[in-house]
Coordinates of C-alpha atoms in Angstrom, one line a residue:
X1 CA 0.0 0.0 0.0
X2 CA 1.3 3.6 -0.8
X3 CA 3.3 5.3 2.6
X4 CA 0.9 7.4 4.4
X5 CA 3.6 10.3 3.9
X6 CA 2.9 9.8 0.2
X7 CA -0.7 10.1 0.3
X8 CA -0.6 14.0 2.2
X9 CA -1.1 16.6 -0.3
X10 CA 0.6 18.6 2.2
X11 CA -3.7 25.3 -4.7
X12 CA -6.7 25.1 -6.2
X13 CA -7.9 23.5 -8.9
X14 CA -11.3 21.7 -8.3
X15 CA -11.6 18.9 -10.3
X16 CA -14.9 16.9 -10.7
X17 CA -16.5 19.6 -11.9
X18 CA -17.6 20.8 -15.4
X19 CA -16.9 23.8 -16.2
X20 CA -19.0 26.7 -17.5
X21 CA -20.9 29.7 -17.1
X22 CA -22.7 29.7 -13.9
X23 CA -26.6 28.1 -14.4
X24 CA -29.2 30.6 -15.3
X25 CA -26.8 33.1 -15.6
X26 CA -26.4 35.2 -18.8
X27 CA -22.8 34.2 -20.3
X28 CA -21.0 36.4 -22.9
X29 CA -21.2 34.7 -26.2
X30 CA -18.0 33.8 -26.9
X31 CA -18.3 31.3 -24.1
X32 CA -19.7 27.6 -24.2
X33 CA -20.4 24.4 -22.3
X34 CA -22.6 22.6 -20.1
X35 CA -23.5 23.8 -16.2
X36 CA -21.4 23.0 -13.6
X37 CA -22.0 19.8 -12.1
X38 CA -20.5 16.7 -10.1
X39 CA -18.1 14.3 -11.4
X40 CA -20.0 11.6 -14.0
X41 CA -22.4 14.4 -15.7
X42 CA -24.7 13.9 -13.4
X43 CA -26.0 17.5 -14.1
X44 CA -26.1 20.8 -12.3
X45 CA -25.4 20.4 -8.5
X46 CA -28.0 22.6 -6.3
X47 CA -25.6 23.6 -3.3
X48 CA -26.5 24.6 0.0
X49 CA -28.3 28.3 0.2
X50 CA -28.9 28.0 -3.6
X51 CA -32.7 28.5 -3.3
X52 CA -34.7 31.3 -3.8
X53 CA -34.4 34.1 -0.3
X54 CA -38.0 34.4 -0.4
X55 CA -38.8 30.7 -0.2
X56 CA -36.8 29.9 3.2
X57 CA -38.4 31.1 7.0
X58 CA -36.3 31.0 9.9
X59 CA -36.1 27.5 11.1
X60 CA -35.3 26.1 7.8
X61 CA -32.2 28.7 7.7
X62 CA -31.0 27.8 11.5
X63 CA -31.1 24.0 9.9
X64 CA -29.2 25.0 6.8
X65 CA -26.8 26.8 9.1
X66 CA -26.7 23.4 11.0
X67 CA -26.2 21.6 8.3
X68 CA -23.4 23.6 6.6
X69 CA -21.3 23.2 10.3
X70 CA -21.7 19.6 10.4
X71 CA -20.6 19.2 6.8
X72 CA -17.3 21.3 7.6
X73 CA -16.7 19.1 10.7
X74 CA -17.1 16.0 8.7
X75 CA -14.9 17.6 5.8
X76 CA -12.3 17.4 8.6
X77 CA -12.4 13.7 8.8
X78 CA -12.7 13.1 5.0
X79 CA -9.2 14.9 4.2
X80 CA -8.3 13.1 7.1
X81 CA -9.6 9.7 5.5
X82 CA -7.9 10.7 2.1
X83 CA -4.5 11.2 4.5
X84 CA -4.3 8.2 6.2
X85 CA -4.5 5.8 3.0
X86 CA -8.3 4.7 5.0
X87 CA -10.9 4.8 2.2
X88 CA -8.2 3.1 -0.2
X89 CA -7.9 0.5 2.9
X90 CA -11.9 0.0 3.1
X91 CA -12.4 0.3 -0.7
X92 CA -9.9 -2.7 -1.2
X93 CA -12.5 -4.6 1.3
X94 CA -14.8 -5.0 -1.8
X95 CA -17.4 -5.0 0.3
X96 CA -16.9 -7.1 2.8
X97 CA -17.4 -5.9 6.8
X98 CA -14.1 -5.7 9.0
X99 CA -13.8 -5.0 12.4
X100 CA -11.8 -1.6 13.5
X101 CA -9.0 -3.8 14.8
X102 CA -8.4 -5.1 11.2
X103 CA -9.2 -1.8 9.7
X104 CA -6.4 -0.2 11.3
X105 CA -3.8 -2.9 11.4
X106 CA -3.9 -2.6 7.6
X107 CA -4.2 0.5 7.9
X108 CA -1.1 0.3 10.0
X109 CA -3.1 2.8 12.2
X110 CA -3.7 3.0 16.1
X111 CA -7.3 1.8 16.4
X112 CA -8.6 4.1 19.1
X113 CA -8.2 6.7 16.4
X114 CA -9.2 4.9 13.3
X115 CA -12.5 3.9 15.8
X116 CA -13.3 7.1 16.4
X117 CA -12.7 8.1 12.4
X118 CA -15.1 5.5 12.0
X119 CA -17.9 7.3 14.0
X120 CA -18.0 10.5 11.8
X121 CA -18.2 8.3 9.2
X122 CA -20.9 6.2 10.1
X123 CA -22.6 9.1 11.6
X124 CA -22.4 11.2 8.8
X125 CA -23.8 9.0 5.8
X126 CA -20.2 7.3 4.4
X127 CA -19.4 4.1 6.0
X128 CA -22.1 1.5 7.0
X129 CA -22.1 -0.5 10.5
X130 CA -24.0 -4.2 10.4
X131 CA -25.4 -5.5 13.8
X132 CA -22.3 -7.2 14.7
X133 CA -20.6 -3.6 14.8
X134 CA -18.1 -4.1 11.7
X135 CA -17.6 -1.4 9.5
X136 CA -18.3 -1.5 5.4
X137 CA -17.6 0.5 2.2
X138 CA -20.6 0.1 -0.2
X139 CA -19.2 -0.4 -3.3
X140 CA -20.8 3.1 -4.9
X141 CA -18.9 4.8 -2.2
X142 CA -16.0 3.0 -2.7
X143 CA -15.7 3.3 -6.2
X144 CA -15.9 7.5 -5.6
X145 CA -13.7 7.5 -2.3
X146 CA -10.8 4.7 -3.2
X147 CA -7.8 4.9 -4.8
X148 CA -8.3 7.0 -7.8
X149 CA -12.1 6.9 -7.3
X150 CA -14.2 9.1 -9.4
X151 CA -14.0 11.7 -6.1
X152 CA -10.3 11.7 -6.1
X153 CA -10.2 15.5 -6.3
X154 CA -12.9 16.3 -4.5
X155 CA -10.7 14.6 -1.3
X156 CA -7.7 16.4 -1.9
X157 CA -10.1 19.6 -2.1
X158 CA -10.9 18.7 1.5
X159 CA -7.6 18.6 2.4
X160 CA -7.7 22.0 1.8
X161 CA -9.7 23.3 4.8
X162 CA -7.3 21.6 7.6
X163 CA -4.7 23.7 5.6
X164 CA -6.1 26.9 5.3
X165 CA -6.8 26.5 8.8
X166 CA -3.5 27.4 9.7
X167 CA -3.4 30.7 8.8
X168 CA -7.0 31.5 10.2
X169 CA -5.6 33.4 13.1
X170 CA -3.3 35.7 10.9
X171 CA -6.0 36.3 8.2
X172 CA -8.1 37.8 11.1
X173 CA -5.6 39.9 11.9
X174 CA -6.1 41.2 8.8
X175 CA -9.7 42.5 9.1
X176 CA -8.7 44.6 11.9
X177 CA -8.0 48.4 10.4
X178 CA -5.1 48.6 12.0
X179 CA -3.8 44.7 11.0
X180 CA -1.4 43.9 8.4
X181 CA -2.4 43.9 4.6
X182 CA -2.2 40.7 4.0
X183 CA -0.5 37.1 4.6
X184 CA 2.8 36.4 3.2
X185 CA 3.4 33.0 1.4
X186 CA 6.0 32.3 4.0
X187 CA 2.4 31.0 6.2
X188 CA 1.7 28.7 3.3
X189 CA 4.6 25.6 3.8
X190 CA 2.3 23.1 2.0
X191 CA -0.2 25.2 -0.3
X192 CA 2.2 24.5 -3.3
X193 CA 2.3 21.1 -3.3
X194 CA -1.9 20.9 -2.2
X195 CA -2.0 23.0 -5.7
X196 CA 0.6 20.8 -7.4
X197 CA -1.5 18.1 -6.4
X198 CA -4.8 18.9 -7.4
X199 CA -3.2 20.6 -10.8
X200 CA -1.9 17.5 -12.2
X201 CA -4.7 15.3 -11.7
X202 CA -6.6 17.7 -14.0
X203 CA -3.7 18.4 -16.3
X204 CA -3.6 14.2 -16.8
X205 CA -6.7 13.8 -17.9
X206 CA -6.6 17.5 -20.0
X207 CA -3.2 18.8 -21.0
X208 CA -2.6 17.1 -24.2
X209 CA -5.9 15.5 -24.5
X210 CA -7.5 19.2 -24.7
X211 CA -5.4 22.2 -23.7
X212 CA -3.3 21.9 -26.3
X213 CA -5.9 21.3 -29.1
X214 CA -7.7 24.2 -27.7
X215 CA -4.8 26.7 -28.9
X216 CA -5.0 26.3 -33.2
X217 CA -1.9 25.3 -34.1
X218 CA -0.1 24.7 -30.7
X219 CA 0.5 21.4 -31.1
X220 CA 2.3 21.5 -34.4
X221 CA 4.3 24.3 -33.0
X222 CA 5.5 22.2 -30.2
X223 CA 6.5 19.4 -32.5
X224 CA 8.7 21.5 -34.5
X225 CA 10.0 22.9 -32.1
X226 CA 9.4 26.5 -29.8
X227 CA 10.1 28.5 -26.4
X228 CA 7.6 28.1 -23.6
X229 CA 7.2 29.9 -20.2
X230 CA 5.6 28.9 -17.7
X231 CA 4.0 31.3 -15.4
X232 CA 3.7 30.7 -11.5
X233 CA 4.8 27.2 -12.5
X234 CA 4.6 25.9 -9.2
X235 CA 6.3 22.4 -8.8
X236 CA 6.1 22.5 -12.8
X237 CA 3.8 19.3 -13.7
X238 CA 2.2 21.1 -16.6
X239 CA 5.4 22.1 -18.2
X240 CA 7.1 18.7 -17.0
X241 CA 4.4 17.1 -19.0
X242 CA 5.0 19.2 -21.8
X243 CA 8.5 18.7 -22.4
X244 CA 8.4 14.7 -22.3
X245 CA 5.7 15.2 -24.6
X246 CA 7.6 17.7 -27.3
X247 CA 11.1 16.9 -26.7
X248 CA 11.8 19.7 -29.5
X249 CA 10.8 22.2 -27.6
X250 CA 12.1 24.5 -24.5
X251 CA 10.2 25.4 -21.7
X252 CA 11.3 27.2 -18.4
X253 CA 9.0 28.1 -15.3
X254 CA 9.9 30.7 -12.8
X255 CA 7.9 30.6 -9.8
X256 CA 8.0 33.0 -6.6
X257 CA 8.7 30.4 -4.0
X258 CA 11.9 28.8 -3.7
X259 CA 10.0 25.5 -2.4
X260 CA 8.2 24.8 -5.2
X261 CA 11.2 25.3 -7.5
X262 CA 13.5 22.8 -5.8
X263 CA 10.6 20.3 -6.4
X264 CA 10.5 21.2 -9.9
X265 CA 14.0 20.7 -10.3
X266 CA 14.3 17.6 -8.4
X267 CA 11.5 15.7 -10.8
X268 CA 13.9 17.5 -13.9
X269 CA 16.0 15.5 -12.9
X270 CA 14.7 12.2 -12.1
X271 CA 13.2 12.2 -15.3
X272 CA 16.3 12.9 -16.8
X273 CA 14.9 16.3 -19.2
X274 CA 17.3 18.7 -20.8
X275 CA 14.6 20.9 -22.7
X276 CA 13.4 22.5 -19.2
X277 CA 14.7 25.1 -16.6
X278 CA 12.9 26.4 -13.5
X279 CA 14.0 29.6 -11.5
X280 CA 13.2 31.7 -8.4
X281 CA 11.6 34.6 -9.7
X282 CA 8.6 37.5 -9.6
X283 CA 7.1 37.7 -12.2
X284 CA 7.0 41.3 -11.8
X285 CA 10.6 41.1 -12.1
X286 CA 11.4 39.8 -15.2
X287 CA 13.4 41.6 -17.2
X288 CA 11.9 42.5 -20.2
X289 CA 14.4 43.8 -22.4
X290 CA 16.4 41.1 -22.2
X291 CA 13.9 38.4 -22.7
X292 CA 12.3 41.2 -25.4
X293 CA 10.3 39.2 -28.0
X294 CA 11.9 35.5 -26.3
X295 CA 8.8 33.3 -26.0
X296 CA 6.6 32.0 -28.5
X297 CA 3.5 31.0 -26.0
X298 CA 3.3 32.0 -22.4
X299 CA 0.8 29.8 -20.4
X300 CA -0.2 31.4 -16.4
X301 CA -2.3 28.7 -14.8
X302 CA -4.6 29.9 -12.0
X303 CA -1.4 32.4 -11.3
X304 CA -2.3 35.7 -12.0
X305 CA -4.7 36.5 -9.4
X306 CA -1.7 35.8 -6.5
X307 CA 0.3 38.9 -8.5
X308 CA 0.1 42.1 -6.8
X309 CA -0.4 43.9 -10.1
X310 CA -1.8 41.1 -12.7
X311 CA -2.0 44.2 -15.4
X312 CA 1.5 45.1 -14.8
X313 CA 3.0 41.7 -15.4
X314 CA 0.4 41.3 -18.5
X315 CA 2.7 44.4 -20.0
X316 CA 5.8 42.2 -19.4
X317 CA 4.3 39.5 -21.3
X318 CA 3.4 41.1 -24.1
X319 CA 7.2 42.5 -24.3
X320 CA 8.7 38.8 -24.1
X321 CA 6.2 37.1 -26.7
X322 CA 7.7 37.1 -30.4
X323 CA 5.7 39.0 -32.8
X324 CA 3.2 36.5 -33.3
X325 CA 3.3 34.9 -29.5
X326 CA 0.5 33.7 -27.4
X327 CA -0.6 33.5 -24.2
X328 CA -2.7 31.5 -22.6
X329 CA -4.5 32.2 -18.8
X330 CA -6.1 29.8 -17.2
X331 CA -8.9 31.6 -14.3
X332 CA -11.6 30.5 -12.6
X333 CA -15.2 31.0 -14.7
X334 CA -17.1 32.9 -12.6
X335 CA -18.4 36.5 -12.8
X336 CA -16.9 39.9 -11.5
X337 CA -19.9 40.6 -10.0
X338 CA -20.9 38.8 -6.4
X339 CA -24.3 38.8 -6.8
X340 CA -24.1 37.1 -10.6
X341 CA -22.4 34.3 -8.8
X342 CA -25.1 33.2 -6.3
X343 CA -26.5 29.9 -8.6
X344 CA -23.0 29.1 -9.4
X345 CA -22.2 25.9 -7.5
X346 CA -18.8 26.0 -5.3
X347 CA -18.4 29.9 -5.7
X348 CA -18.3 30.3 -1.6
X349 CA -15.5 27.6 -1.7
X350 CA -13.6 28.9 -4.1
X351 CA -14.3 32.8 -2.2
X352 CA -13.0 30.8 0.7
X353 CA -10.3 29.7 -0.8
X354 CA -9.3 33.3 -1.9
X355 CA -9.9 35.0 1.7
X356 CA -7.3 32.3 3.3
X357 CA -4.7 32.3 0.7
X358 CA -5.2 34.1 -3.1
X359 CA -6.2 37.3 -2.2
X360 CA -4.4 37.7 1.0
X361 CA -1.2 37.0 -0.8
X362 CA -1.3 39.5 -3.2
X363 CA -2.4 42.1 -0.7
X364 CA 0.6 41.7 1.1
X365 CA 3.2 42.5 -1.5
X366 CA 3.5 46.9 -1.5
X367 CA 0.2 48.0 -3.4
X368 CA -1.1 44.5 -3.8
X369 CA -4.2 44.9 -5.1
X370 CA -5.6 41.6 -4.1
X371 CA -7.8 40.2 -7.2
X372 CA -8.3 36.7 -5.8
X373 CA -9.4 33.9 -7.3
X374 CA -12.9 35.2 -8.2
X375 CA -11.8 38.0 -9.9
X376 CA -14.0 36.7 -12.5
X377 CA -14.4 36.9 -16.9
X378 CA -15.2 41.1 -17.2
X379 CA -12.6 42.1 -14.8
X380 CA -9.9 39.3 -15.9
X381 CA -10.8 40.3 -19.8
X382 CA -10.5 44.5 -19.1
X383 CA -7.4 43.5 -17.2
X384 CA -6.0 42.1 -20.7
X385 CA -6.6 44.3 -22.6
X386 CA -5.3 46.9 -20.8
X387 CA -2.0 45.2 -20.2
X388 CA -2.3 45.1 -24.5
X389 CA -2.7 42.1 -25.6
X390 CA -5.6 41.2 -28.0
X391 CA -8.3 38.7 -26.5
X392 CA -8.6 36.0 -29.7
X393 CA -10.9 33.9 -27.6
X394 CA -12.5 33.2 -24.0
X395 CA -14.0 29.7 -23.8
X396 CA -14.9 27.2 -21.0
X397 CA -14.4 23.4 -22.8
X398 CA -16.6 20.9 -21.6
X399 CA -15.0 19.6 -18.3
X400 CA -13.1 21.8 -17.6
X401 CA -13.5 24.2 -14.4
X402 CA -11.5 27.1 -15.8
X403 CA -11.9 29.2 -18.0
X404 CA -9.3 30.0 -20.8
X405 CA -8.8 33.1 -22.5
X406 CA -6.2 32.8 -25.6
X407 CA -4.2 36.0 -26.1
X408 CA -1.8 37.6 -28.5
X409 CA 1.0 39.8 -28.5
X410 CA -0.6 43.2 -29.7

């Protein structure tokens, strides 16, 4: 069984969902797909507080409000199940009842906590109990909660909560007038490799299956051979991916923490690649006249709303792409607008997300101006255009929970 270290995804992607224009929500034209949903097209997921204000009294809030709390507690002990290697353990059962004893000394677990794991489960609607107290795994839940289960993104996602957690303290300190402007990324140890994480498992199933076709012509280009940079690269799967799939091309990620970067390095080298770099860098530092007119396409990945100043570094990249370069930005597909996300499913997660990490971040560098994650398609599009590159297209693909807006040097 994989080492329980392994298993810890000690930023955000969310994958398992379908990605598009929030339901019942007027999209701009130039972008497509179905509503957002849960994994398997089940269709569009109603989420809690989703309903009409007018239709709801006070008792059924108070139980909504109840409901939402006990859902965050149990959260707690799903990442905490993902963690331990436990629902691979149960789904590898197949069905068949065990006792906590042998649940945790395959687990290689102390009982007394893998027991009491056990309770929130049973309590809360995941794992079954029979009459002679042993413990099941039906195989529906199995098949979404086990190893690489259809929910496999969905657990890591709840890994993020314990996570953010840690900063909770220092983000209220930022609320106060008189606090600090934000958090630095030196009180976010594991957020890269949570974001590393949940990145890859969507850039497996999408990268070259999707990403790639999406930009016309891209993947001929990267046969034949160009120059790619990587944008807030992270531990660098996407562009790791990249060049062992077009060996002719170059490709170098810069990334503003020095963690993620040794990481990047480190796979580099285990997989033994000479057409990739990775550096320490701002991206509001790079220096533009020397890398004047270097790269052919630019890809930024659910990076520019960290920046301080997204439109400033948008000017840089439109400096360093050759006359006919591209860029490609990767944002969540929401709205600008608060209120014109209220039917989209996730949104307060992913506003969560942005109060305890994207948005304090950026706030902290000087004059941060703290987009966040939500920053949304009108505000992300006026922000390109103003940095002067030309918008070619803004499109949401079918699975995807991004959108992408393709971009070229002006």
């Amino acid at each position: 069984m994989e080492s329980n270290t392994n298993r810890v995804p000690p930023k955000m992607s969310t994958g398992g969902l379908a990605a598009s224009p929030p339901p019942a929500i007027p999209a701009a034209p130039s972008v497509n797909g179905p509503g957002l949903g849960p994994p398997g097209g089940a269709g569009p997921m109603i989420m809690p507080g989703m309903g009409q204000p007018g239709n709801e009294n006070l008792p059924m809030f108070g139980n909504r409000i109840a409901q939402t709390i006990n859902g965050g507690f149990l959260t707690l002990s799903l990442a905490a199940g993902y963690q331990t290697g436990l629902f691979t353990v149960l789904a590898n059962y197949e069905g068949t009842p065990k006792t906590s004893h042998e649940i945790a000394a395959d687990a290689g677990l102390k009982e007394r906590y893998v027991r009491e794991w056990l309770g929130a489960m049973v309590t809360g609607n995941i794992v079954d109990q029979d009459e002679d107290g042993r413990f099941v795994l039906p195989g529906h839940r199995a098949a979404f909660l086990g190893e690489n289960g259809f929910g496999r993104e969905l657990l890591i996602l709840a890994s993020a909560l314990p996570m953010q957690s840690k900063v909770f303290n220092n983000v209220m300190e930022c609320f106060q007038k008189d606090g600090p402007s934000g958090v630095s990324y030196d009180h976010f140890t594991e957020f890269h490799h949570f974001m590393s994480v949940m990145s890859n498992v969507w850039w497996e199933k999408h990268l070259i299956a999707s990403f790639v076709p999406s930009v016309p012509g891209l993947n001929e280009q990267l046969e034949s051979g160009i120059s790619v940079l990587d944008l807030g690269c992270g531990e660098g799967g996407a562009s790791i991916m990249l060049a062992e799939r077009f060996p002719k091309s170059r490709f170098h990620g810069i990334d503003l923490v020095e963690d993620p970067i040794k990481h990047a390095r480190k796979a580099k080298a285990e997989k033994k690649l000479d057409n990739i770099s990775f550096e320490v860098m701002d991206a509001h530092d790079i220096p533009a006249e020397a890398w004047a007119e270097s790269y052919d396409f630019v890809i930024a990945s659910d990076s520019l709303h960290d920046m301080a100043h997204p439109t400033e570094v948008i000017r840089i990249i439109n400096r360093i792409l050759t006359p006919q370069g591209r860029l490609s930005v990767l944002e969540v597909n929401a709205h600008s607008e608060i209120r014109q996300n209220k039917m989209m499913p996730y949104a307060s997660t992913f506003y969560t997300n942005s109060l305890f990490h994207c948005m304090t971040v950026s706030l902290h560098a000087e004059g941060g101006e703290g987009k966040g994650n939500m920053w949304g398609r009108e505000d992300t599009e006026a922000s390109l255009t103003a940095g002067g590159l030309n918008v070619l297209s803004v499109d949401a693909p079918e699975g995807w929970f991004n959108v992408h807006y393709l971009c070229q040097k002006s």
